[in-house]
Amino acid sequence: MTSPHQSSQGVDSLDQNSQGQDWQAQLTQRHHLYGGPICDGVIRQQASDFIVIENLDFEAFGSGEHDWLIIRKTNFNSQSVADYLARIANVARSAVSFAGMKDNRAVTTQAFTVWRPQGTKGASVDYAAKLPAEMEVLVQDKHNKKLKRGSHRSNTFKLRVENVPGEYESELGERLALIREKGVPNYFGAQRFGRAAQNLEQVSTMFRQGSKGISRPLKSILLSSARSYLFNELVSNRIAEKRFAKVEQGEWLNLQGTASVFVSTEEDAQRMVELDVHPTAPMWGKGVDKWRDKAPDQIAWEDQILEPFELFRDGLERFGLEYQRRPIRTKINELNWSFGPSETVGNQVCELEFTLQRGQFATSVLRELFNGIE
């Protein structure tokens, strides 16, 4: 492994004196793969500029104790919809499930299940009549099990970027072709860290003072933010060292489209070029030693990069999270784009459509193109 440099933030960020960190500024300092954005662009002027469609590998079973709903929602996040469904069905909030958290300021379509065992014998619930107009029931059926988190295959994004300077159309097209060929960094997007990155300050406090009084759902969100921060740090450093897409013998790789990981050999170099395999970085937790034995150089480099972040590393282990590996590169599937006239003279609209695996962020694509997107 290449000798490690200082972390991409250049600060001893997360020792016991981490109060007052400018987390928001740090998140914007992550390295870009292609040298930086090309031009300005405005996204989400209205919800319909950001459309997300969840893709499942299965349909409703047709019978069972769970109500199955496909809902298209505008300017509501998944948790809010689940709250509404629980109240309408008169069930506990824990009886409502969905596969993946979707954006708030967007038009998103996804599945929900509502466990209602009494409903197999009683009258059905008319969710469509009782939900707000911004939540449209597209399908209502029955299912035989709850939706598990992460059970969806992918998400399709249909995005509209306004006020794109017309003179950059050719350069943007070239960059998009490169992204289609080589992928983008698999960064966690800014939404993972809360408004103004406040989750990171809260999780720092929780690691120092304990979790008494913090609800289980919030605790889960905060722990996820800490893991994501460390992951992004490693991705950024690997780009800085110009090793992002280079396979180094004896490191953990991920097989595209799966959760499978394995240790690389010389034969994997061509598979890397073809986007069939990707380098990985840790989702931090306890149990690193069993991964270290098979890839000691890689883990040693990661340990050195993350040395300043002892508060997060120790906290994640103390709270019982298990160490895992995540690919550092995102393959963009079915990427298409077009340019059209804008209401602003001299500018254009860029329309993008692509599909990402679950857990990957559209902002990772947009930040390689347009300024001000994290």
Coordinates of C-alpha atoms in Angstrom, one line a residue:
M1 CA 0.0 0.0 0.0
T2 CA 1.1 3.6 -0.6
S3 CA 2.3 5.4 2.4
P4 CA -0.6 7.2 4.0
H5 CA -0.8 11.0 3.9
Q6 CA -2.6 13.1 6.5
S7 CA -6.4 12.6 6.4
S8 CA -8.3 14.6 3.8
Q9 CA -9.5 17.0 6.4
G10 CA -6.0 17.7 7.7
V11 CA -7.2 17.9 11.3
D12 CA -7.2 15.9 14.5
S13 CA -10.9 16.0 14.2
L14 CA -12.4 13.5 16.6
D15 CA -10.5 13.4 19.8
Q16 CA -12.2 14.2 23.1
N17 CA -12.3 17.9 22.2
S18 CA -14.3 17.5 19.0
Q19 CA -17.0 20.0 20.1
G20 CA -17.4 22.9 17.8
Q21 CA -16.2 21.2 14.6
D22 CA -17.4 22.8 11.4
W23 CA -18.8 19.5 10.1
Q24 CA -20.6 21.0 7.2
A25 CA -17.4 22.6 5.8
Q26 CA -15.6 19.3 6.2
L27 CA -18.2 17.4 4.2
T28 CA -17.7 19.7 1.2
Q29 CA -13.9 19.0 1.2
R30 CA -14.2 15.5 -0.1
H31 CA -12.0 14.9 -3.2
H32 CA -13.7 14.7 -6.6
L33 CA -12.7 11.8 -9.0
Y34 CA -12.6 13.9 -12.2
G35 CA -10.9 17.0 -10.8
G36 CA -14.0 18.9 -9.7
P37 CA -17.4 20.0 -11.0
I38 CA -17.8 21.7 -14.4
C39 CA -20.3 24.4 -13.9
D40 CA -23.3 25.7 -12.0
G41 CA -26.7 24.0 -12.0
V42 CA -29.8 24.2 -9.9
I43 CA -31.5 21.0 -8.7
R44 CA -34.8 20.6 -6.8
Q45 CA -36.4 23.9 -7.7
Q46 CA -39.5 21.8 -7.3
A47 CA -40.1 18.3 -6.2
S48 CA -40.7 17.0 -9.7
D49 CA -37.1 17.9 -10.6
F50 CA -36.0 14.9 -8.4
I51 CA -37.9 11.7 -9.1
V52 CA -37.0 8.4 -7.4
I53 CA -38.6 5.0 -8.2
E54 CA -37.8 2.0 -6.1
N55 CA -37.1 -1.3 -7.9
L56 CA -38.0 -4.6 -6.3
D57 CA -37.3 -8.1 -7.4
F58 CA -40.8 -9.3 -6.2
E59 CA -44.4 -8.3 -6.2
A60 CA -47.2 -8.6 -3.6
F61 CA -47.9 -12.3 -2.7
G62 CA -51.7 -11.7 -3.0
S63 CA -52.6 -12.9 0.4
G64 CA -51.3 -12.8 4.0
E65 CA -51.4 -10.7 7.2
H66 CA -49.7 -7.6 5.7
D67 CA -51.3 -4.9 3.6
W68 CA -49.1 -4.1 0.6
L69 CA -49.0 -0.6 -0.7
I70 CA -47.1 1.1 -3.5
I71 CA -47.2 4.9 -2.7
R72 CA -46.0 7.8 -4.8
K73 CA -45.3 10.7 -2.4
T74 CA -44.3 14.3 -2.9
N75 CA -42.3 16.3 -0.4
F76 CA -42.6 13.6 2.3
N77 CA -40.0 11.2 3.6
S78 CA -40.6 7.5 4.1
Q79 CA -40.9 7.8 7.9
S80 CA -43.7 10.4 7.6
V81 CA -45.6 8.1 5.3
A82 CA -45.2 5.2 7.7
D83 CA -46.5 7.3 10.5
Y84 CA -49.6 8.1 8.5
L85 CA -50.2 4.5 7.6
A86 CA -49.9 3.4 11.2
R87 CA -52.5 5.9 12.4
I88 CA -54.9 5.1 9.6
A89 CA -54.7 1.3 10.2
N90 CA -54.7 1.8 14.0
V91 CA -51.6 -0.2 14.5
A92 CA -48.3 0.3 16.2
R93 CA -45.7 2.2 14.2
S94 CA -43.5 -0.9 14.3
A95 CA -46.1 -2.7 12.2
V96 CA -45.3 -0.6 9.2
S97 CA -42.2 -1.4 7.1
F98 CA -40.4 -0.2 4.0
A99 CA -37.3 -1.2 2.2
G100 CA -35.4 2.0 1.9
M101 CA -35.5 5.6 3.1
K102 CA -36.3 8.0 0.3
D103 CA -35.6 11.7 -0.2
N104 CA -37.9 14.3 1.3
R105 CA -37.9 17.1 -1.3
A106 CA -38.7 14.8 -4.2
V107 CA -41.4 12.7 -5.9
T108 CA -40.6 9.2 -4.8
T109 CA -42.4 5.8 -5.4
Q110 CA -41.9 2.9 -3.0
A111 CA -43.5 0.0 -1.3
F112 CA -44.8 -0.3 2.3
T113 CA -46.3 -3.1 4.3
V114 CA -48.6 -2.8 7.2
W115 CA -49.0 -5.8 9.5
R116 CA -52.6 -6.2 10.2
P117 CA -53.4 -9.8 11.1
Q118 CA -56.9 -9.0 12.1
G119 CA -57.3 -7.6 8.6
T120 CA -57.2 -11.1 7.1
K121 CA -60.8 -11.6 8.5
G122 CA -62.0 -8.0 8.8
A123 CA -62.7 -5.2 6.4
S124 CA -59.8 -3.8 4.3
V125 CA -58.5 -0.3 5.1
D126 CA -59.1 2.5 2.5
Y127 CA -55.7 4.1 2.8
A128 CA -56.1 6.2 -0.4
A129 CA -59.2 8.0 1.0
K130 CA -57.4 8.9 4.3
L131 CA -53.9 9.8 3.2
P132 CA -52.9 13.4 2.3
A133 CA -53.2 14.3 -1.4
E134 CA -49.3 14.3 -1.6
M135 CA -49.4 10.5 -0.9
E136 CA -51.0 8.6 -3.8
V137 CA -51.7 4.9 -3.5
L138 CA -50.8 3.3 -6.8
V139 CA -51.3 -0.3 -5.7
Q140 CA -53.0 -1.9 -2.7
D141 CA -52.8 -5.7 -2.2
K142 CA -51.9 -8.3 0.4
H143 CA -48.5 -9.8 1.3
N144 CA -47.3 -12.7 3.4
K145 CA -44.3 -11.0 5.1
K146 CA -43.0 -7.6 6.2
L147 CA -40.7 -5.6 3.9
K148 CA -37.2 -5.8 5.3
R149 CA -34.9 -2.8 5.2
G150 CA -32.6 -3.1 2.2
S151 CA -34.8 -5.7 0.4
H152 CA -35.1 -3.5 -2.8
R153 CA -32.7 -4.1 -5.7
S154 CA -32.1 -0.5 -6.8
N155 CA -33.5 3.0 -7.3
T156 CA -34.1 4.7 -10.6
F157 CA -33.5 8.5 -10.6
K158 CA -35.0 11.0 -13.1
L159 CA -33.4 14.4 -12.4
R160 CA -33.8 17.8 -13.9
V161 CA -31.0 20.3 -13.4
E162 CA -31.9 23.9 -14.3
N163 CA -29.9 27.0 -15.2
V164 CA -27.0 25.1 -16.8
P165 CA -24.8 27.5 -18.8
G166 CA -25.2 26.5 -22.5
E167 CA -21.5 26.7 -23.3
Y168 CA -20.8 23.7 -21.1
E169 CA -23.1 21.2 -22.9
S170 CA -20.2 19.5 -24.7
E171 CA -18.0 19.3 -21.7
L172 CA -20.8 17.9 -19.5
G173 CA -21.6 15.3 -22.2
E174 CA -17.9 14.2 -22.2
R175 CA -17.9 14.0 -18.4
L176 CA -21.1 12.0 -18.4
A177 CA -19.7 9.5 -20.9
L178 CA -16.6 9.1 -18.7
I179 CA -18.9 8.5 -15.6
R180 CA -20.8 5.9 -17.5
E181 CA -17.5 4.2 -18.4
K182 CA -15.7 4.5 -15.1
G183 CA -18.2 5.2 -12.4
V184 CA -18.1 7.6 -9.5
P185 CA -17.0 7.5 -5.8
N186 CA -19.6 5.8 -3.6
Y187 CA -19.8 8.6 -1.1
F188 CA -22.6 8.9 1.3
G189 CA -24.6 12.0 0.5
A190 CA -25.0 15.0 2.8
Q191 CA -28.5 13.8 3.8
R192 CA -26.9 11.0 5.7
F193 CA -25.5 13.5 8.1
G194 CA -28.6 15.6 8.8
R195 CA -29.3 19.2 8.3
A196 CA -26.1 21.2 8.5
A197 CA -24.4 17.9 9.4
Q198 CA -25.8 18.2 12.9
N199 CA -25.9 14.4 13.2
L200 CA -22.1 14.4 13.5
E201 CA -22.1 16.8 16.5
Q202 CA -24.9 14.8 18.1
V203 CA -23.1 11.4 17.7
S204 CA -19.9 12.9 19.0
T205 CA -21.8 14.0 22.2
M206 CA -23.4 10.6 22.4
F207 CA -20.0 8.8 22.2
R208 CA -18.6 11.1 25.0
Q209 CA -21.6 11.2 27.3
G210 CA -23.7 8.1 26.6
S211 CA -27.0 7.4 24.9
K212 CA -29.4 7.9 27.9
G213 CA -32.5 9.6 26.7
I214 CA -31.8 9.0 23.0
S215 CA -34.5 7.0 21.2
R216 CA -33.5 3.8 19.5
P217 CA -34.4 5.1 16.0
L218 CA -32.3 8.3 16.5
K219 CA -29.4 6.3 18.0
S220 CA -29.4 4.1 14.8
I221 CA -29.4 7.3 12.6
L222 CA -26.5 8.8 14.6
L223 CA -24.4 5.6 14.5
S224 CA -25.0 5.3 10.7
S225 CA -23.8 8.9 10.3
A226 CA -20.5 8.2 12.2
R227 CA -19.8 5.1 10.1
S228 CA -20.6 6.9 6.9
Y229 CA -18.2 9.8 7.8
L230 CA -15.3 7.4 8.3
F231 CA -16.1 5.6 5.1
N232 CA -16.2 8.9 3.1
E233 CA -12.8 9.8 4.7
L234 CA -11.2 6.7 3.3
V235 CA -12.7 7.1 -0.1
S236 CA -11.5 10.7 -0.3
N237 CA -7.9 9.8 0.7
R238 CA -7.7 7.0 -1.8
I239 CA -8.7 9.5 -4.6
A240 CA -6.1 11.9 -3.3
E241 CA -3.4 9.2 -3.5
K242 CA -4.5 8.4 -7.1
R243 CA -5.3 4.8 -6.2
F244 CA -9.1 5.0 -6.5
A245 CA -9.5 2.5 -9.4
K246 CA -6.3 0.6 -9.0
V247 CA -6.4 -3.0 -7.8
E248 CA -3.6 -3.8 -5.3
Q249 CA -2.9 -7.4 -4.7
G250 CA -4.1 -8.6 -1.4
E251 CA -6.9 -6.2 -0.8
W252 CA -10.6 -6.7 -0.2
L253 CA -12.7 -6.3 -3.4
N254 CA -16.5 -6.3 -3.9
L255 CA -18.3 -8.1 -6.8
Q256 CA -20.5 -5.7 -8.6
G257 CA -24.2 -5.9 -7.7
T258 CA -23.7 -8.2 -4.8
A259 CA -22.6 -8.2 -1.1
S260 CA -19.8 -10.6 -1.9
V261 CA -16.2 -9.6 -1.0
F262 CA -13.0 -11.4 -1.6
V263 CA -9.2 -10.8 -1.5
S264 CA -7.8 -9.6 -4.9
T265 CA -5.3 -11.4 -7.1
E266 CA -3.4 -10.3 -10.2
E267 CA -6.2 -11.5 -12.4
D268 CA -8.6 -8.9 -11.0
A269 CA -7.0 -5.9 -12.8
Q270 CA -9.1 -6.3 -16.0
R271 CA -12.2 -7.0 -14.0
M272 CA -11.7 -3.6 -12.3
V273 CA -11.5 -1.9 -15.7
E274 CA -14.8 -3.6 -16.7
L275 CA -16.5 -2.4 -13.4
D276 CA -17.0 -6.0 -12.5
V277 CA -15.2 -5.6 -9.2
H278 CA -14.6 -2.6 -6.9
P279 CA -12.1 -1.7 -4.1
T280 CA -13.8 -1.5 -0.7
A281 CA -13.5 0.5 2.5
P282 CA -14.8 -0.4 6.0
M283 CA -18.1 0.3 7.6
W284 CA -16.5 0.5 11.0
G285 CA -17.4 -1.7 13.9
K286 CA -16.0 -4.5 16.0
G287 CA -14.3 -7.5 14.5
V288 CA -11.6 -5.9 12.3
D289 CA -9.0 -8.5 13.2
K290 CA -10.6 -11.3 11.2
W291 CA -10.4 -9.0 8.1
R292 CA -6.8 -7.9 8.8
D293 CA -5.4 -11.4 8.6
K294 CA -6.1 -11.7 4.8
A295 CA -5.3 -8.1 3.8
P296 CA -2.8 -6.7 6.4
D297 CA -1.4 -4.0 4.2
Q298 CA -4.8 -2.6 3.2
I299 CA -6.1 -2.6 6.8
A300 CA -2.9 -1.0 8.1
W301 CA -3.3 1.9 5.6
E302 CA -6.9 2.3 6.7
D303 CA -5.9 2.3 10.4
Q304 CA -3.4 5.0 9.8
I305 CA -5.8 7.2 7.9
L306 CA -8.5 6.8 10.6
E307 CA -6.1 7.3 13.5
P308 CA -7.3 10.8 14.2
F309 CA -10.9 9.5 14.5
E310 CA -10.6 7.5 17.7
L311 CA -13.8 8.8 19.2
F312 CA -15.9 7.5 16.3
R313 CA -14.0 4.2 15.9
D314 CA -14.2 3.3 19.6
G315 CA -17.7 4.5 19.9
L316 CA -19.0 2.4 17.0
E317 CA -17.3 -0.7 18.5
R318 CA -18.6 0.1 22.0
F319 CA -22.2 0.4 20.6
G320 CA -21.8 -3.1 19.1
L321 CA -21.8 -2.5 15.4
E322 CA -20.1 -5.2 13.3
Y323 CA -17.3 -4.4 10.9
Q324 CA -18.3 -4.7 7.2
R325 CA -16.9 -3.7 3.8
R326 CA -18.6 -1.5 1.3
P327 CA -17.5 -0.8 -2.3
I328 CA -15.8 2.6 -2.8
R329 CA -17.0 2.9 -6.4
T330 CA -20.5 3.2 -7.9
K331 CA -21.3 1.8 -11.3
I332 CA -24.0 3.9 -13.0
N333 CA -26.5 1.8 -14.7
E334 CA -28.7 2.8 -17.7
L335 CA -27.3 6.4 -17.7
N336 CA -28.9 8.7 -20.2
W337 CA -28.9 12.5 -20.5
S338 CA -30.3 15.2 -22.7
F339 CA -30.2 19.0 -22.9
G340 CA -33.0 21.4 -23.6
P341 CA -33.9 25.1 -23.5
S342 CA -34.2 26.9 -20.1
E343 CA -36.4 29.8 -19.2
T344 CA -33.2 31.7 -18.5
V345 CA -31.6 33.1 -21.6
G346 CA -28.2 31.5 -22.4
N347 CA -28.9 28.5 -20.1
Q348 CA -30.1 25.0 -20.6
V349 CA -31.9 22.2 -18.7
C350 CA -29.9 19.0 -18.2
E351 CA -32.1 15.9 -17.7
L352 CA -30.5 12.8 -16.3
E353 CA -31.8 9.3 -15.8
F354 CA -29.9 6.4 -14.2
T355 CA -30.2 3.5 -11.8
L356 CA -28.1 2.9 -8.7
Q357 CA -27.9 -0.1 -6.4
R358 CA -29.7 0.4 -3.0
G359 CA -27.7 2.5 -0.6
Q360 CA -26.0 4.6 -3.2
F361 CA -26.6 8.3 -3.6
A362 CA -27.5 10.3 -6.7
T363 CA -25.5 13.2 -5.3
S364 CA -22.4 11.2 -5.9
V365 CA -23.1 11.6 -9.6
L366 CA -24.2 15.2 -9.5
R367 CA -21.2 16.5 -7.5
E368 CA -18.9 15.4 -10.3
L369 CA -20.8 17.6 -12.7
F370 CA -22.2 20.7 -10.9
N371 CA -21.1 23.1 -8.2
G372 CA -22.5 23.2 -4.7
I373 CA -23.8 19.6 -4.6
E374 CA -22.8 17.3 -1.7

